[in-house]
Coordinates of C-alpha atoms in Angstrom, one line a residue:
Chain J
X20 CA -13.4 -50.1 25.3
X21 CA -11.2 -47.1 25.0
X22 CA -11.6 -47.3 21.3
X23 CA -15.2 -47.1 21.4
X24 CA -14.8 -44.2 23.4
X25 CA -12.5 -42.6 20.7
X26 CA -15.1 -43.4 18.2
X27 CA -17.9 -41.9 20.0
X28 CA -16.2 -38.9 20.4
X29 CA -15.4 -38.6 16.8
X30 CA -19.0 -38.2 16.0
X31 CA -18.5 -35.1 18.3
X32 CA -15.6 -34.0 16.0
X33 CA -17.4 -34.1 12.9
X34 CA -19.8 -31.8 14.6
X35 CA -17.3 -29.4 16.0
X36 CA -15.3 -29.5 12.7
X37 CA -18.6 -28.8 10.9
X38 CA -20.0 -25.6 13.0
X39 CA -16.5 -24.1 13.0
X40 CA -16.2 -24.4 9.3
X41 CA -19.1 -22.5 8.9
X42 CA -18.6 -19.9 11.6
X43 CA -14.8 -19.5 9.9
X44 CA -16.1 -18.9 6.5
X45 CA -19.3 -17.0 6.8
X46 CA -17.9 -15.3 9.6
X47 CA -14.8 -14.0 7.7
X48 CA -17.2 -12.9 4.8
X49 CA -19.2 -11.0 7.3
X50 CA -15.9 -9.7 8.9
X51 CA -15.1 -8.1 5.4
X52 CA -18.3 -6.1 5.4
X53 CA -18.1 -5.1 8.9
X54 CA -14.3 -3.9 8.0
X55 CA -15.7 -2.4 5.1
X56 CA -18.2 -0.3 7.1
X57 CA -15.5 0.5 9.5
X58 CA -13.4 2.2 6.7
X59 CA -16.2 3.8 4.9
X60 CA -16.4 7.2 4.1
X61 CA -19.8 7.6 5.4
X62 CA -19.6 8.5 9.0
X63 CA -23.1 6.4 9.9
X64 CA -21.7 3.4 8.4
X65 CA -18.6 3.8 10.3
X66 CA -20.2 4.3 13.5
X67 CA -22.4 1.1 13.3
X68 CA -19.4 -1.2 12.5
X69 CA -17.7 0.2 15.2
X70 CA -20.7 -0.6 17.5
X71 CA -21.0 -4.0 15.9
X72 CA -17.3 -4.7 16.8
X73 CA -17.6 -3.2 20.3
X74 CA -20.5 -5.3 21.2
X75 CA -19.6 -8.7 19.9
X76 CA -15.9 -8.5 21.6
X77 CA -17.4 -7.1 24.7
X78 CA -19.8 -9.5 25.2
X79 CA -18.5 -13.2 26.4
X80 CA -19.2 -15.9 24.0
X81 CA -20.7 -18.3 26.5
X82 CA -23.4 -15.5 27.3
X83 CA -24.0 -14.4 23.7
X84 CA -24.9 -18.1 22.9
X85 CA -26.9 -18.5 25.7
X86 CA -28.8 -15.4 24.7
X87 CA -29.6 -16.1 21.4
X88 CA -30.5 -19.4 22.1
X89 CA -33.3 -18.4 24.4
X90 CA -33.8 -14.8 22.6
X91 CA -34.8 -16.4 19.2
X92 CA -37.6 -18.8 20.6
X93 CA -38.8 -16.0 22.7
X94 CA -39.4 -13.9 19.6
X95 CA -41.2 -16.7 17.9
X96 CA -38.3 -17.8 15.8
X97 CA -37.8 -21.6 16.7
X98 CA -34.3 -22.7 15.8
X99 CA -32.3 -25.9 16.8
X100 CA -29.5 -25.5 19.2
X101 CA -26.9 -25.9 16.3
X102 CA -28.3 -23.0 14.1
X103 CA -28.3 -20.8 17.5
X104 CA -24.6 -21.9 18.2
X105 CA -23.6 -21.4 14.3
X106 CA -25.2 -17.9 14.6
X107 CA -23.4 -16.8 17.8
X108 CA -19.9 -17.9 16.8
X109 CA -20.1 -16.3 13.3
X110 CA -21.2 -13.0 14.7
X111 CA -18.6 -13.0 17.5
X112 CA -15.9 -14.1 15.0
X113 CA -16.9 -11.6 12.6
X114 CA -16.0 -8.8 14.8
X115 CA -12.6 -9.9 15.3
X116 CA -12.0 -11.0 11.6
X117 CA -12.9 -7.2 10.9
X118 CA -10.6 -5.8 13.2
X119 CA -7.8 -8.3 11.8
X120 CA -8.8 -7.0 8.1
X121 CA -8.9 -3.2 9.4
X122 CA -5.2 -3.4 10.6
X123 CA -3.9 -5.2 7.4
X124 CA -5.7 -2.2 5.5
X125 CA -4.3 0.6 7.5
X126 CA -0.8 -1.2 7.1
X127 CA -0.7 -1.0 3.4
X128 CA 1.8 1.8 2.8
X129 CA 0.3 5.0 1.4
X130 CA 3.3 5.0 -1.1
X131 CA 2.0 2.0 -2.7
X132 CA -1.6 3.7 -3.2
X133 CA 0.4 6.9 -4.6
X134 CA 1.9 4.7 -7.0
X135 CA -1.1 3.5 -8.1
X136 CA -2.9 7.0 -8.3
X137 CA 0.2 8.2 -10.6
X138 CA -0.2 5.7 -13.2
X139 CA -3.6 6.4 -13.5
X140 CA -5.5 3.3 -11.7
X141 CA -8.8 4.6 -10.2
X142 CA -10.3 4.2 -6.5
X143 CA -12.1 1.0 -7.4
X144 CA -9.1 -0.8 -9.3
X145 CA -6.8 0.4 -6.3
X146 CA -8.8 -1.3 -4.0
X147 CA -9.5 -4.5 -5.7
X148 CA -6.0 -4.7 -7.3
X149 CA -3.3 -3.1 -4.7
X150 CA -5.1 -2.7 -1.3
X151 CA -7.2 -5.8 -0.7
X152 CA -4.5 -8.4 -2.0
X153 CA -1.7 -6.9 0.1
X154 CA -4.0 -6.4 2.9
X155 CA -5.0 -9.8 3.0
X156 CA -1.1 -11.2 2.7
X157 CA -0.5 -9.2 5.8
X158 CA -3.5 -10.5 8.1
X159 CA -3.3 -13.9 6.8
X160 CA -1.5 -15.2 10.1
X161 CA -3.9 -13.4 12.0
X162 CA -6.7 -14.8 10.2
X163 CA -5.5 -18.2 10.7
X164 CA -4.8 -17.7 14.3
X165 CA -8.6 -16.3 14.7
X166 CA -9.6 -19.7 13.0
X167 CA -7.8 -21.7 15.7
X168 CA -9.3 -19.3 18.5
X169 CA -12.7 -20.1 17.1
X170 CA -12.3 -24.0 16.9
X171 CA -11.5 -23.9 20.6
X172 CA -14.4 -21.5 21.5
X173 CA -16.6 -23.5 19.9
X174 CA -16.4 -26.0 23.0
X175 CA -18.8 -23.5 24.6
X176 CA -21.7 -24.5 22.3
X177 CA -22.3 -27.6 24.4
X178 CA -24.3 -25.4 26.8
X179 CA -27.1 -25.2 24.1
X180 CA -27.2 -28.7 23.6
X181 CA -24.8 -29.3 20.5
X182 CA -23.1 -32.7 20.6
X183 CA -20.0 -31.4 19.9
X184 CA -16.6 -33.0 21.4
X185 CA -17.1 -31.4 24.8
X186 CA -20.7 -32.3 25.0
X187 CA -19.9 -36.0 24.1
X188 CA -17.0 -36.1 26.3
X189 CA -19.4 -34.6 29.0
X190 CA -22.1 -37.3 28.5
X191 CA -19.3 -39.9 28.3
X192 CA -17.7 -39.1 31.8
X193 CA -21.0 -39.2 33.4
X194 CA -22.1 -42.3 31.9
X195 CA -18.9 -44.3 32.5
X196 CA -17.6 -42.3 35.6
X197 CA -14.3 -42.0 34.1
X198 CA -14.0 -38.1 33.4
X199 CA -10.3 -38.2 33.1
X200 CA -10.1 -40.6 30.0
X201 CA -13.3 -38.5 28.6
X202 CA -11.7 -35.3 28.8
X203 CA -8.2 -36.5 27.7
X204 CA -9.6 -38.1 24.5
X205 CA -11.7 -34.7 24.1
X206 CA -8.6 -32.6 24.3
X207 CA -6.4 -34.8 22.0
X208 CA -9.2 -34.4 19.4
X209 CA -9.1 -30.7 19.8
X210 CA -5.1 -30.4 19.7
X211 CA -5.1 -32.7 16.5
X212 CA -7.6 -30.5 14.9
X213 CA -5.7 -27.5 15.7
X214 CA -2.3 -28.9 14.5
X215 CA -3.9 -29.7 11.0
X216 CA -5.3 -26.1 10.7
X217 CA -2.3 -24.4 11.8
X218 CA 0.0 -26.6 9.5
X219 CA -2.5 -26.0 6.9
X220 CA -2.3 -22.3 7.6
X221 CA 1.5 -22.0 7.6
X222 CA 2.0 -23.7 4.3
X223 CA -0.4 -21.5 2.8
X224 CA 1.1 -18.5 4.5
X225 CA 4.8 -19.5 3.1
X226 CA 3.3 -19.5 -0.3
X227 CA 1.5 -16.1 0.3
X228 CA 4.3 -14.6 2.2
X229 CA 7.3 -15.1 0.2
X230 CA 6.1 -11.7 -1.8
X231 CA 5.3 -9.7 1.2
X232 CA 7.9 -7.1 0.5
Chain R
X24 CA 4.1 22.4 -29.1
X25 CA 7.6 23.7 -29.6
X26 CA 10.6 21.9 -27.7
X27 CA 11.0 24.6 -25.4
X28 CA 7.4 25.1 -24.5
X29 CA 6.3 25.4 -20.7
X30 CA 6.1 21.8 -19.5
X31 CA 5.0 23.3 -16.2
X32 CA 4.6 26.5 -14.9
X33 CA 4.1 27.6 -11.1
X34 CA 2.7 31.1 -10.1
X35 CA 2.7 32.2 -6.6
X36 CA 2.6 28.5 -5.2
X37 CA 2.5 28.1 -1.4
X38 CA 1.9 25.2 0.5
X39 CA 1.0 24.7 4.4
X40 CA 0.4 22.0 6.7
X41 CA -1.8 23.6 9.1
X42 CA 0.1 26.5 11.1
X43 CA 3.8 25.1 9.4
X44 CA 4.4 27.0 6.1
X45 CA 6.5 24.7 3.9
X46 CA 6.4 26.4 0.4
X47 CA 6.2 30.2 0.0
X48 CA 5.4 32.1 -3.3
X49 CA 7.2 29.9 -6.0
X50 CA 7.2 31.1 -9.3
X51 CA 8.7 28.8 -11.6
X52 CA 9.0 27.7 -15.3
X53 CA 10.1 24.2 -16.3
X54 CA 10.9 23.6 -20.1
X55 CA 10.1 20.5 -22.2
X56 CA 13.1 18.5 -22.7
X57 CA 15.1 20.0 -20.0
X58 CA 16.5 18.2 -16.8
X59 CA 15.6 20.6 -13.6
X60 CA 17.3 19.6 -10.4
X61 CA 15.4 20.7 -7.3
X62 CA 18.5 21.0 -4.7
X63 CA 18.4 22.2 -1.1
X64 CA 18.9 21.2 2.6
X65 CA 16.5 18.8 4.4
X66 CA 13.2 20.5 5.0
X67 CA 13.6 23.1 2.5
X68 CA 10.4 21.7 1.0
X69 CA 11.8 20.7 -2.3
X70 CA 10.2 17.2 -2.1
X71 CA 6.9 18.9 -1.3
X72 CA 7.3 21.1 -4.2
X73 CA 7.7 17.8 -6.1
X74 CA 4.4 16.3 -4.7
X75 CA 2.5 19.2 -5.5
X76 CA 3.4 18.9 -9.0
X77 CA 1.7 15.6 -9.0
X78 CA -1.3 16.9 -6.4
X79 CA -0.1 14.1 -4.1
X80 CA -0.1 16.9 -1.8
X81 CA -2.6 20.1 -2.4
X82 CA -0.7 23.5 -2.8
X83 CA -2.7 25.7 -0.4
X84 CA -1.9 28.9 -2.9
X85 CA -1.4 29.6 -6.4
X86 CA -1.9 27.9 -9.7
X87 CA 0.2 25.1 -10.8
X88 CA -0.2 24.2 -14.9
X89 CA 1.2 21.0 -16.4
X90 CA 1.2 21.4 -20.1
X91 CA -0.9 24.1 -20.1
X92 CA -3.5 22.7 -17.9
X93 CA -4.4 23.7 -14.2
X94 CA -3.7 21.0 -12.0
X95 CA -5.9 20.7 -8.8
X96 CA -7.2 24.0 -8.9
X97 CA -7.9 26.5 -11.6
X98 CA -8.3 30.5 -11.3
X99 CA -11.9 31.3 -10.4
X100 CA -14.0 34.3 -11.8
X101 CA -13.6 36.2 -8.3
X102 CA -9.8 35.9 -8.2
X103 CA -9.6 33.1 -5.9
X104 CA -9.2 29.7 -6.9
X105 CA -11.7 26.5 -7.4
X106 CA -10.9 22.9 -6.8
X107 CA -11.1 20.7 -10.0
X108 CA -13.0 17.5 -9.9
X109 CA -11.0 14.0 -9.3
X110 CA -11.7 13.3 -13.2
X111 CA -9.9 16.5 -14.1
X112 CA -6.7 15.7 -11.8
X113 CA -6.5 12.4 -13.2
X114 CA -6.3 13.4 -17.0
X115 CA -3.9 16.2 -16.0
X116 CA -1.5 13.8 -14.2
X117 CA -1.6 11.3 -17.1
X118 CA 1.3 13.9 -18.6
X119 CA 3.2 12.8 -15.5
X120 CA 5.4 9.9 -14.1
X121 CA 6.5 9.5 -11.0
X122 CA 9.3 7.7 -9.2
X123 CA 9.6 7.6 -5.6
X124 CA 12.1 7.5 -3.0
X125 CA 10.9 4.0 -1.7
X126 CA 10.3 2.6 -5.2
X127 CA 6.8 1.6 -4.3
X128 CA 6.8 -1.4 -6.3
X129 CA 3.8 -3.5 -5.3
X130 CA 4.9 -6.5 -3.7
X131 CA 2.3 -8.9 -4.6
X132 CA 3.3 -8.5 -8.5
X133 CA 6.3 -9.4 -10.5
X134 CA 8.5 -6.8 -12.1
X135 CA 6.5 -7.4 -15.3
X136 CA 3.2 -7.2 -13.4
X137 CA 4.2 -4.0 -11.9
X138 CA 5.0 -2.5 -15.2
X139 CA 1.8 -4.3 -17.1
X140 CA -0.9 -3.4 -14.6
X141 CA -1.7 -0.1 -15.6
X142 CA -1.3 -0.8 -19.2
X143 CA -3.8 -3.4 -18.9
X144 CA -6.2 -1.5 -16.5
X145 CA -5.7 1.9 -17.5
X146 CA -5.0 1.7 -21.5
X147 CA -7.1 -1.6 -21.5
X148 CA -4.6 -3.4 -23.4
X149 CA -5.1 -7.3 -23.5
X150 CA -2.4 -9.3 -21.4
X151 CA -0.2 -10.4 -24.3
X152 CA 0.3 -6.7 -25.6
X153 CA 0.4 -5.4 -22.1
X154 CA 3.3 -7.8 -21.4
X155 CA 5.1 -7.3 -24.6
X156 CA 5.1 -3.7 -23.9
X157 CA 5.9 -4.3 -20.4
X158 CA 8.8 -6.3 -21.4
X159 CA 10.3 -3.7 -23.9
X160 CA 10.2 -1.3 -21.1
X161 CA 12.0 -3.4 -18.6
X162 CA 14.7 -4.3 -21.6
X163 CA 15.2 -0.4 -21.7
X164 CA 16.5 -0.3 -18.1
X165 CA 18.5 -3.3 -18.4
X166 CA 16.1 -5.7 -16.2
X167 CA 14.2 -8.0 -19.0
X168 CA 16.1 -10.8 -17.6
X169 CA 14.4 -10.0 -14.0
X170 CA 10.7 -9.7 -15.5
X171 CA 9.6 -12.8 -13.4
X172 CA 11.0 -11.7 -10.0
X173 CA 9.0 -10.2 -7.4
X174 CA 10.2 -6.7 -5.8
X175 CA 11.4 -8.7 -2.7
X176 CA 13.9 -10.6 -4.9
X177 CA 15.4 -7.8 -6.5
X178 CA 18.3 -5.3 -5.1
X179 CA 17.1 -1.9 -4.3
X180 CA 18.8 -0.4 -7.4
X181 CA 16.9 -3.1 -9.6
X182 CA 13.5 -2.2 -7.7
X183 CA 14.1 1.4 -8.8
X184 CA 14.7 0.8 -12.1
X185 CA 11.5 -1.5 -12.3
X186 CA 9.8 1.5 -11.0
X187 CA 11.2 3.7 -13.6
X188 CA 10.1 1.2 -16.3
X189 CA 6.4 1.4 -14.5
X190 CA 6.4 5.2 -15.0
X191 CA 7.6 5.3 -18.4
X192 CA 5.4 2.5 -19.8
X193 CA 2.6 4.9 -19.5
X194 CA 4.4 7.2 -21.8
X195 CA 4.3 10.5 -19.9
X196 CA 5.7 13.6 -21.1
X197 CA 7.3 14.7 -17.9
X198 CA 9.0 12.3 -15.1
X199 CA 9.3 13.4 -11.5
X200 CA 11.9 12.0 -9.5
X201 CA 11.6 12.2 -5.5
X202 CA 15.0 11.3 -4.2
X203 CA 15.4 8.4 -6.3
X204 CA 18.5 7.1 -5.2
X205 CA 18.4 8.4 -1.5
X206 CA 17.4 4.8 0.0
X207 CA 19.9 2.7 -1.9
X208 CA 23.4 1.7 -0.9
X209 CA 26.0 3.7 -2.5
X210 CA 27.4 1.2 -4.9
X211 CA 23.7 0.7 -6.3
X212 CA 22.9 4.6 -7.0
X213 CA 25.0 4.5 -9.9
X214 CA 22.7 2.3 -12.0
X215 CA 20.2 4.1 -11.5
X216 CA 21.7 7.2 -11.9
X217 CA 22.8 6.1 -15.3
X218 CA 19.4 5.2 -16.3
X219 CA 18.4 8.7 -15.4
X220 CA 21.1 9.9 -17.6
X221 CA 20.1 7.9 -20.6
X222 CA 16.6 9.2 -20.3
X223 CA 17.7 12.6 -20.3
X224 CA 19.8 11.9 -23.2
X225 CA 16.7 10.9 -25.1
X226 CA 15.4 14.4 -24.2
X227 CA 12.9 13.4 -21.8
X228 CA 11.7 16.3 -19.5
X229 CA 12.4 15.3 -15.9
X230 CA 12.0 17.0 -12.6
X231 CA 14.9 15.5 -10.4
X232 CA 14.7 16.2 -6.3
X233 CA 18.4 14.7 -5.1
X234 CA 21.1 15.1 -3.0
X235 CA 23.3 13.8 -5.9
X236 CA 25.2 17.2 -6.4
X237 CA 27.4 15.3 -8.9
X238 CA 24.3 14.3 -11.0
X239 CA 22.6 17.8 -10.8
X240 CA 26.0 19.3 -11.9
X241 CA 26.4 16.7 -14.8
X242 CA 22.9 16.2 -16.1
X243 CA 21.0 19.0 -14.7
X244 CA 20.3 21.8 -17.1
X245 CA 18.0 23.9 -14.8
X246 CA 19.0 24.2 -11.1
X247 CA 16.7 25.4 -8.5
X248 CA 17.9 25.8 -5.0
X249 CA 15.5 25.8 -2.4
X250 CA 16.0 27.1 1.2
X251 CA 13.2 27.1 4.0
X252 CA 10.4 26.9 1.2
X253 CA 11.4 29.8 -1.1
X254 CA 13.5 29.6 -4.2
X255 CA 16.7 31.2 -3.4
X256 CA 18.3 30.8 -6.9
X257 CA 17.6 29.2 -9.7
X258 CA 19.6 29.5 -13.3
X259 CA 21.5 27.2 -15.9
X260 CA 23.4 24.4 -14.1
X261 CA 27.0 26.0 -15.1
X262 CA 26.5 29.5 -13.9
X263 CA 24.8 28.4 -10.6
X264 CA 27.6 25.4 -9.9
X265 CA 30.6 27.3 -11.3
X266 CA 30.5 30.8 -9.2
X267 CA 27.9 30.1 -6.4
X268 CA 27.0 33.8 -5.9
X269 CA 24.7 33.2 -3.1
X270 CA 26.5 32.4 0.4
X271 CA 24.0 29.8 1.4
X272 CA 24.4 28.0 -1.9
X273 CA 28.2 27.9 -1.3
X274 CA 27.7 26.9 2.3
X275 CA 25.4 23.9 0.9
X276 CA 27.9 22.9 -1.8
X277 CA 30.7 23.1 0.6
X278 CA 29.3 20.3 2.9
X279 CA 29.5 18.2 0.2
X280 CA 33.1 19.1 -0.5
X281 CA 33.7 18.6 3.4
X282 CA 32.2 15.0 3.3
X283 CA 34.9 14.2 0.8
X284 CA 32.8 14.0 -1.9
X285 CA 34.4 14.7 -5.4
X286 CA 32.4 17.3 -7.0
X287 CA 32.9 16.8 -10.6
X288 CA 31.6 20.3 -11.5
X289 CA 33.6 20.7 -14.7
X290 CA 32.4 18.7 -17.7

């Protein structure tokens, strides 16, 4: 009986992992672009980047998901709940990742850039060979942290009908009248996934962080 | 170009950060093949002056020439100055190497990588050629056996020697040193100073901002003493140190004697 419940929620876990993985990777890439906009010499782009970050950090994710879920069909774009969920999670995490990255860039010592200028590297080479790799090493722990936050926040997608761990647990609870068992299994799944995520993150971080200066 | 032609000339160079005036009316000639030491108390403007030579700080008045070419600003027809394009600044900068107080090695590259990087990206050498050249340069500062180590795995003195190798790899005509031993433990300054001494013997043109009075007295040929953003005194090392004419310099040197530093002023 218990095992069938665990297996049942396993399908939700696959959904949770899938939407989180897409949101984390696409969100990070989008975060790089938003960060680039925020650090751009063009004032208009900087403003746009700042507005993006302020909007997606300022509106609760739950509200954002419901808004996207209802807004897209209202303007004639019919998407399944899972797509609306991925869009909401991606846009939201991109704002946080952009801020993480920006902090990393601002913490790359000016002396390291001056040394690069003195040996003749041009602006593009300094960005790609010096600033970006050092910034990525600096922000790596924060990036992993954001991935963990996102995996947990993905439980909110149950409100737009996505059959993730949380939604499966709710269904199980109402059909079996055993909510404690259902949500204990759900909690255990999230915990397990995050232990794997942070474990992988810290061993990668050790590999990178050895040479962080 | 003759050996004693001007490597660097400054005419009426001044620098202000907003209302804060740091350098005033600097006229100076630095000759090829000489070791010039910039001395002075903290806040005298000596590091700022060095950074202006590299155009890491923009001088707000006057003209600086490196190997005859104006750096950053050129005299304009109307008597003022015009800012040169970045490409021109980069070209003039190729005459210069710079060694920083904080070493500024790139933490994500090995010692070899730090030295080879610009050879590959700027000189367009292939990897093997660049690394062979970088290794030879590390050998020159006695660190070939540390080529594969990252900066975090090296002592401060070793990091600074790698930084010197990185600057020399680009074959600069002039090397600028900005307090190269100031962030080192006393027992590590010796190895850096001895590399610099060797470089001076090879005839490299060097401009050194330093608090190492002993080094300035032994290796420096041309001594420039700054105080409150002005050149108070300059001259040959022997005359400046043997008989400090100026009371401010005598007072400055006395603080070193007071601290127990044995000044080896006589060769």
